[in-house]
Amino acid sequence: MDSNDTTRGLVVLAVDDEQPALEEMAFLLDEDPRVATVLKAGESTEALRILNGRRAGAPAGGPAGPGGGADVAEQTDIDAVFLDIRMPGLDGLELARVLKNMAVQPAIVFVTAHDDRAVDAYDVGAIDYLLKPLRTERLSAALDRILATRRAGPAEPVRDESGGDDEVIPVELAGTTKLVPRSAVRYVEAQGDYARLHTTEGSHLVRIPLSVLEDRWRDAGFVRIHRSFLVALPLVTELRLAGSGYVVRIGSGPETAELPVSRRHTRELKDRLVRATKQAWSQR
């Protein structure tokens, strides 16, 4: 079977350690006319055995690879793996990292009851993140993405200006997952255990603490200026004294935002602004 053939039906593998959830996921996948074959695994080790046993170009159901542990075939005829995150032994994220070592990686879609691991899921290359109970329309949208990826072929990773991966944040809104690239975020505002991502197009609430984004995005040019705000340093156009403290201006024109800078963060912000300016001049 040619894994690059975009005309054939999809071969998908469903992985979940909870049998009722696995059966429901397999049933819904099988109901979609774009899916030709649904395989099932109750845990990650079994999933690896199935992947090894379906090497692209080998007879379906052929012998599994040696050991069936973390080794995996270079290429498989399985187009997509729908898997839970929290499973005993090798969990879904760890399985996804193993799949990333394949020369031709199947699409990865997480199906989970937990909405707090979306960032980790997209870090390992997932193309969608579905919440249980699984809805037919969301499953259909995930299959749309898989088919679009197959038609487009392998893509180069998106890079930001600093040369690192441009992390994508999934945002759920009314049953639709919107992918917000980090490079589009101007600043982030803390709202309890949530964070609101502010972009030029609007704002998006995600269930990620501001402290987590501060750690993850520090090397990408984001800096904490206040207990409630994290800003993209390259977008800071002004730092000025206002009343008893400082404020920063983000952007220019009608979309300008002014945010407070707390006293404890003022020195770090000034230092980073100076370093960023010196670095920009040295590169000219």
Short mmCIF file of N, CA and C in Angstrom, two decimals, residues 29-151:
data_model
loop_
_atom_site.label_atom_id
_atom_site.label_comp_id
_atom_site.label_asym_id
_atom_site.label_seq_id
_atom_site.Cartn_x
_atom_site.Cartn_y
_atom_site.Cartn_z
N LEU A 29 -14.99 6.60 14.23
CA LEU A 29 -14.06 6.64 13.11
C LEU A 29 -14.55 5.77 11.96
N ASP A 30 -15.03 4.60 12.30
CA ASP A 30 -15.49 3.67 11.27
C ASP A 30 -16.73 4.19 10.55
N GLU A 31 -17.51 5.04 11.21
CA GLU A 31 -18.71 5.59 10.59
C GLU A 31 -18.39 6.63 9.53
N ASP A 32 -17.20 7.21 9.57
CA ASP A 32 -16.84 8.24 8.59
C ASP A 32 -16.43 7.56 7.28
N PRO A 33 -17.05 7.93 6.16
CA PRO A 33 -16.77 7.26 4.89
C PRO A 33 -15.33 7.46 4.39
N ARG A 34 -14.62 8.43 4.94
CA ARG A 34 -13.24 8.66 4.50
C ARG A 34 -12.26 7.71 5.16
N VAL A 35 -12.72 6.96 6.16
CA VAL A 35 -11.87 6.01 6.87
C VAL A 35 -12.11 4.62 6.31
N ALA A 36 -11.04 4.00 5.82
CA ALA A 36 -11.15 2.66 5.24
C ALA A 36 -10.95 1.57 6.28
N THR A 37 -10.02 1.77 7.21
CA THR A 37 -9.67 0.74 8.19
C THR A 37 -9.44 1.36 9.54
N VAL A 38 -10.01 0.76 10.58
CA VAL A 38 -9.78 1.20 11.95
C VAL A 38 -9.14 0.06 12.73
N LEU A 39 -7.96 0.32 13.28
CA LEU A 39 -7.27 -0.65 14.12
C LEU A 39 -7.37 -0.16 15.56
N LYS A 40 -7.30 -1.07 16.52
CA LYS A 40 -7.48 -0.70 17.92
C LYS A 40 -6.34 -1.24 18.77
N ALA A 41 -5.94 -0.43 19.76
CA ALA A 41 -4.92 -0.86 20.72
C ALA A 41 -5.32 -0.36 22.10
N GLY A 42 -5.16 -1.22 23.11
CA GLY A 42 -5.54 -0.85 24.47
C GLY A 42 -4.45 -0.18 25.27
N GLU A 43 -3.23 -0.11 24.72
CA GLU A 43 -2.14 0.60 25.37
C GLU A 43 -1.03 0.82 24.36
N SER A 44 -0.02 1.60 24.74
CA SER A 44 0.98 2.07 23.78
C SER A 44 1.86 0.95 23.23
N THR A 45 2.22 -0.02 24.07
CA THR A 45 3.06 -1.12 23.59
C THR A 45 2.35 -1.91 22.51
N GLU A 46 1.06 -2.15 22.69
CA GLU A 46 0.28 -2.83 21.66
C GLU A 46 0.22 -1.99 20.39
N ALA A 47 0.09 -0.66 20.56
CA ALA A 47 0.06 0.23 19.40
C ALA A 47 1.36 0.14 18.62
N LEU A 48 2.50 0.07 19.31
CA LEU A 48 3.78 -0.05 18.62
C LEU A 48 3.89 -1.37 17.87
N ARG A 49 3.36 -2.44 18.45
CA ARG A 49 3.38 -3.73 17.75
C ARG A 49 2.57 -3.65 16.46
N ILE A 50 1.42 -2.97 16.52
CA ILE A 50 0.59 -2.83 15.33
C ILE A 50 1.30 -1.99 14.28
N LEU A 51 1.90 -0.89 14.71
CA LEU A 51 2.63 -0.02 13.78
C LEU A 51 3.78 -0.76 13.12
N ASN A 52 4.52 -1.55 13.90
CA ASN A 52 5.62 -2.31 13.35
C ASN A 52 5.13 -3.40 12.41
N GLY A 53 3.94 -3.93 12.69
CA GLY A 53 3.40 -5.00 11.87
C GLY A 53 2.79 -4.51 10.58
N ARG A 54 2.65 -3.19 10.43
CA ARG A 54 2.06 -2.63 9.21
C ARG A 54 3.06 -1.69 8.55
N ARG A 55 4.26 -2.19 8.36
CA ARG A 55 5.26 -1.42 7.63
C ARG A 55 4.77 -1.14 6.22
N ALA A 56 4.97 0.08 5.74
CA ALA A 56 4.57 0.42 4.39
C ALA A 56 5.28 -0.49 3.40
N GLY A 57 4.50 -1.08 2.51
CA GLY A 57 5.07 -1.97 1.52
C GLY A 57 5.08 -3.42 1.95
N ALA A 58 4.79 -3.68 3.25
CA ALA A 58 4.73 -5.05 3.74
C ALA A 58 3.29 -5.51 3.77
N PRO A 59 3.04 -6.82 3.73
CA PRO A 59 1.66 -7.31 3.78
C PRO A 59 0.99 -6.91 5.09
N ALA A 60 -0.27 -6.47 4.99
CA ALA A 60 -1.01 -6.09 6.20
C ALA A 60 -1.06 -7.24 7.16
N GLY A 61 -0.82 -6.94 8.44
CA GLY A 61 -0.85 -7.98 9.45
C GLY A 61 0.42 -8.80 9.49
N GLY A 62 1.49 -8.32 8.85
CA GLY A 62 2.75 -9.02 8.83
C GLY A 62 3.37 -9.03 10.20
N PRO A 63 4.55 -9.66 10.33
CA PRO A 63 5.17 -9.80 11.63
C PRO A 63 5.59 -8.47 12.21
N ALA A 64 5.46 -8.36 13.50
CA ALA A 64 5.84 -7.13 14.18
C ALA A 64 7.34 -7.03 14.27
N GLY A 65 7.80 -5.81 14.54
CA GLY A 65 9.23 -5.58 14.69
C GLY A 65 9.75 -6.25 15.94
N PRO A 66 11.06 -6.42 16.06
CA PRO A 66 11.63 -7.12 17.20
C PRO A 66 11.34 -6.41 18.50
N GLY A 67 10.87 -7.17 19.45
CA GLY A 67 10.66 -6.62 20.80
C GLY A 67 9.34 -5.92 20.97
N GLY A 68 8.93 -5.10 19.99
CA GLY A 68 7.67 -4.38 20.10
C GLY A 68 7.67 -3.32 21.18
N GLY A 69 8.87 -2.93 21.68
CA GLY A 69 8.94 -1.91 22.72
C GLY A 69 8.90 -0.54 22.11
N ALA A 70 9.98 0.24 22.35
CA ALA A 70 10.01 1.61 21.84
C ALA A 70 10.51 1.67 20.41
N ASP A 71 10.96 0.53 19.82
CA ASP A 71 11.37 0.53 18.43
C ASP A 71 10.13 0.65 17.55
N VAL A 72 10.28 1.34 16.44
CA VAL A 72 9.15 1.52 15.54
C VAL A 72 9.66 1.54 14.12
N ALA A 73 8.82 1.08 13.20
CA ALA A 73 9.21 1.03 11.79
C ALA A 73 9.50 2.43 11.26
N GLU A 74 10.36 2.50 10.24
CA GLU A 74 10.66 3.79 9.62
C GLU A 74 9.43 4.38 8.96
N GLN A 75 8.55 3.52 8.44
CA GLN A 75 7.36 4.00 7.76
C GLN A 75 6.27 2.95 7.89
N THR A 76 5.04 3.40 8.03
CA THR A 76 3.90 2.50 8.19
C THR A 76 2.79 2.93 7.25
N ASP A 77 1.87 2.01 6.96
CA ASP A 77 0.74 2.40 6.10
C ASP A 77 -0.40 3.00 6.91
N ILE A 78 -0.19 3.17 8.21
CA ILE A 78 -1.19 3.81 9.06
C ILE A 78 -1.08 5.32 8.89
N ASP A 79 -2.18 5.95 8.52
CA ASP A 79 -2.16 7.39 8.22
C ASP A 79 -2.26 8.26 9.47
N ALA A 80 -2.97 7.77 10.48
CA ALA A 80 -3.20 8.60 11.66
C ALA A 80 -3.35 7.74 12.89
N VAL A 81 -2.91 8.30 14.02
CA VAL A 81 -3.07 7.64 15.31
C VAL A 81 -3.88 8.56 16.21
N PHE A 82 -5.05 8.08 16.65
CA PHE A 82 -5.90 8.80 17.59
C PHE A 82 -5.65 8.19 18.96
N LEU A 83 -5.13 8.97 19.90
CA LEU A 83 -4.73 8.35 21.15
C LEU A 83 -5.03 9.21 22.37
N ASP A 84 -5.25 8.51 23.48
CA ASP A 84 -5.46 9.17 24.76
C ASP A 84 -4.10 9.63 25.28
N ILE A 85 -4.09 10.56 26.21
CA ILE A 85 -2.82 11.03 26.78
C ILE A 85 -2.45 10.22 28.01
N ARG A 86 -3.37 10.10 28.95
CA ARG A 86 -3.04 9.43 30.21
C ARG A 86 -3.37 7.95 30.12
N MET A 87 -2.28 7.16 29.98
CA MET A 87 -2.40 5.72 29.93
C MET A 87 -1.29 5.13 30.78
N PRO A 88 -1.50 3.94 31.35
CA PRO A 88 -0.45 3.31 32.15
C PRO A 88 0.74 2.93 31.28
N GLY A 89 1.92 2.89 31.89
CA GLY A 89 3.12 2.57 31.13
C GLY A 89 3.52 3.75 30.26
N LEU A 90 3.74 3.49 28.99
CA LEU A 90 4.08 4.53 28.03
C LEU A 90 2.83 5.36 27.75
N ASP A 91 2.80 6.64 28.16
CA ASP A 91 1.59 7.41 27.96
C ASP A 91 1.52 7.97 26.54
N GLY A 92 0.44 8.68 26.24
CA GLY A 92 0.22 9.13 24.87
C GLY A 92 1.29 10.09 24.38
N LEU A 93 1.75 11.00 25.24
CA LEU A 93 2.79 11.95 24.83
C LEU A 93 4.10 11.23 24.55
N GLU A 94 4.43 10.24 25.38
CA GLU A 94 5.66 9.48 25.15
C GLU A 94 5.58 8.66 23.87
N LEU A 95 4.41 8.09 23.60
CA LEU A 95 4.23 7.37 22.34
C LEU A 95 4.38 8.30 21.15
N ALA A 96 3.83 9.50 21.26
CA ALA A 96 3.95 10.47 20.17
C ALA A 96 5.41 10.83 19.91
N ARG A 97 6.20 10.93 20.97
CA ARG A 97 7.63 11.25 20.79
C ARG A 97 8.35 10.11 20.07
N VAL A 98 7.95 8.88 20.35
CA VAL A 98 8.52 7.74 19.63
C VAL A 98 8.16 7.82 18.15
N LEU A 99 6.91 8.18 17.86
CA LEU A 99 6.46 8.24 16.47
C LEU A 99 7.19 9.34 15.69
N LYS A 100 7.64 10.37 16.40
CA LYS A 100 8.36 11.45 15.73
C LYS A 100 9.68 10.97 15.13
N ASN A 101 10.18 9.81 15.58
CA ASN A 101 11.42 9.27 15.04
C ASN A 101 11.22 8.55 13.71
N MET A 102 9.98 8.37 13.29
CA MET A 102 9.71 7.69 12.03
C MET A 102 10.06 8.61 10.86
N ALA A 103 10.58 8.03 9.78
CA ALA A 103 10.89 8.82 8.59
C ALA A 103 9.63 9.46 8.03
N VAL A 104 8.53 8.71 8.02
CA VAL A 104 7.23 9.24 7.62
C VAL A 104 6.28 9.01 8.79
N GLN A 105 5.97 10.07 9.50
CA GLN A 105 5.20 9.98 10.73
C GLN A 105 3.71 10.02 10.44
N PRO A 106 2.92 9.12 11.02
CA PRO A 106 1.46 9.25 10.88
C PRO A 106 0.98 10.49 11.61
N ALA A 107 -0.14 11.04 11.16
CA ALA A 107 -0.72 12.18 11.85
C ALA A 107 -1.13 11.76 13.26
N ILE A 108 -0.96 12.66 14.21
CA ILE A 108 -1.28 12.37 15.61
C ILE A 108 -2.42 13.26 16.06
N VAL A 109 -3.47 12.65 16.59
CA VAL A 109 -4.61 13.37 17.14
C VAL A 109 -4.84 12.85 18.56
N PHE A 110 -4.81 13.74 19.53
CA PHE A 110 -5.07 13.33 20.90
C PHE A 110 -6.56 13.43 21.20
N VAL A 111 -7.07 12.41 21.87
CA VAL A 111 -8.47 12.37 22.31
C VAL A 111 -8.43 12.13 23.81
N THR A 112 -8.77 13.14 24.61
CA THR A 112 -8.56 13.05 26.04
C THR A 112 -9.64 13.81 26.81
N ALA A 113 -9.80 13.45 28.07
CA ALA A 113 -10.74 14.15 28.94
C ALA A 113 -10.09 15.34 29.63
N HIS A 114 -8.80 15.53 29.40
CA HIS A 114 -8.05 16.57 30.11
C HIS A 114 -7.70 17.71 29.16
N ASP A 115 -8.08 18.93 29.54
CA ASP A 115 -7.85 20.08 28.66
C ASP A 115 -6.59 20.86 29.01
N ASP A 116 -5.76 20.30 29.91
CA ASP A 116 -4.58 21.04 30.38
C ASP A 116 -3.27 20.57 29.74
N ARG A 117 -3.34 19.71 28.72
CA ARG A 117 -2.11 19.22 28.11
C ARG A 117 -2.01 19.59 26.64
N ALA A 118 -2.82 20.54 26.21
CA ALA A 118 -2.85 20.87 24.78
C ALA A 118 -1.51 21.40 24.27
N VAL A 119 -0.86 22.24 25.08
CA VAL A 119 0.43 22.79 24.65
C VAL A 119 1.44 21.67 24.47
N ASP A 120 1.50 20.73 25.44
CA ASP A 120 2.41 19.60 25.32
C ASP A 120 2.09 18.76 24.09
N ALA A 121 0.79 18.61 23.81
CA ALA A 121 0.38 17.81 22.66
C ALA A 121 0.87 18.41 21.35
N TYR A 122 0.73 19.72 21.20
CA TYR A 122 1.18 20.35 19.97
C TYR A 122 2.70 20.42 19.89
N ASP A 123 3.37 20.39 21.04
CA ASP A 123 4.83 20.34 21.06
C ASP A 123 5.36 19.06 20.41
N VAL A 124 4.62 17.97 20.53
CA VAL A 124 5.08 16.71 19.94
C VAL A 124 4.51 16.50 18.54
N GLY A 125 3.92 17.54 17.96
CA GLY A 125 3.52 17.46 16.56
C GLY A 125 2.09 17.07 16.29
N ALA A 126 1.22 17.08 17.31
CA ALA A 126 -0.18 16.72 17.08
C ALA A 126 -0.84 17.73 16.15
N ILE A 127 -1.74 17.24 15.30
CA ILE A 127 -2.44 18.16 14.40
C ILE A 127 -3.81 18.53 14.95
N ASP A 128 -4.24 17.85 16.01
CA ASP A 128 -5.51 18.23 16.64
C ASP A 128 -5.56 17.66 18.05
N TYR A 129 -6.47 18.22 18.84
CA TYR A 129 -6.60 17.89 20.26
C TYR A 129 -8.09 17.88 20.56
N LEU A 130 -8.65 16.69 20.71
CA LEU A 130 -10.10 16.54 20.89
C LEU A 130 -10.41 16.19 22.34
N LEU A 131 -11.45 16.83 22.86
CA LEU A 131 -11.85 16.57 24.23
C LEU A 131 -13.00 15.56 24.28
N LYS A 132 -12.94 14.67 25.28
CA LYS A 132 -14.03 13.74 25.52
C LYS A 132 -15.13 14.48 26.28
N PRO A 133 -16.40 14.12 26.09
CA PRO A 133 -16.88 13.11 25.16
C PRO A 133 -16.70 13.53 23.70
N LEU A 134 -16.27 12.58 22.88
CA LEU A 134 -15.93 12.86 21.49
C LEU A 134 -17.18 13.20 20.70
N ARG A 135 -17.12 14.31 19.97
CA ARG A 135 -18.24 14.75 19.14
C ARG A 135 -17.94 14.48 17.68
N THR A 136 -18.96 14.07 16.95
CA THR A 136 -18.79 13.70 15.55
C THR A 136 -18.23 14.84 14.72
N GLU A 137 -18.72 16.07 14.97
CA GLU A 137 -18.27 17.20 14.16
C GLU A 137 -16.80 17.52 14.40
N ARG A 138 -16.33 17.35 15.65
CA ARG A 138 -14.92 17.60 15.93
C ARG A 138 -14.04 16.51 15.33
N LEU A 139 -14.52 15.29 15.38
CA LEU A 139 -13.78 14.18 14.76
C LEU A 139 -13.68 14.40 13.26
N SER A 140 -14.77 14.85 12.66
CA SER A 140 -14.78 15.12 11.22
C SER A 140 -13.79 16.21 10.86
N ALA A 141 -13.70 17.26 11.71
CA ALA A 141 -12.75 18.33 11.45
C ALA A 141 -11.31 17.84 11.54
N ALA A 142 -11.05 16.92 12.48
CA ALA A 142 -9.71 16.35 12.61
C ALA A 142 -9.35 15.54 11.36
N LEU A 143 -10.31 14.80 10.83
CA LEU A 143 -10.07 14.04 9.60
C LEU A 143 -9.84 14.98 8.42
N ASP A 144 -10.55 16.10 8.41
CA ASP A 144 -10.30 17.12 7.37
C ASP A 144 -8.84 17.55 7.39
N ARG A 145 -8.32 17.78 8.58
CA ARG A 145 -6.93 18.23 8.70
C ARG A 145 -5.95 17.15 8.25
N ILE A 146 -6.25 15.92 8.60
CA ILE A 146 -5.38 14.81 8.19
C ILE A 146 -5.33 14.73 6.67
N LEU A 147 -6.48 14.80 6.04
CA LEU A 147 -6.53 14.72 4.58
C LEU A 147 -5.83 15.92 3.94
N ALA A 148 -5.99 17.10 4.53
CA ALA A 148 -5.32 18.28 4.00
C ALA A 148 -3.81 18.14 4.11
N THR A 149 -3.35 17.55 5.21
CA THR A 149 -1.92 17.32 5.38
C THR A 149 -1.40 16.32 4.36
N ARG A 150 -2.16 15.28 4.09
CA ARG A 150 -1.75 14.29 3.08
C ARG A 150 -1.63 14.92 1.71
N ARG A 151 -2.60 15.79 1.38
CA ARG A 151 -2.56 16.42 0.06
C ARG A 151 -1.39 17.38 -0.06
#
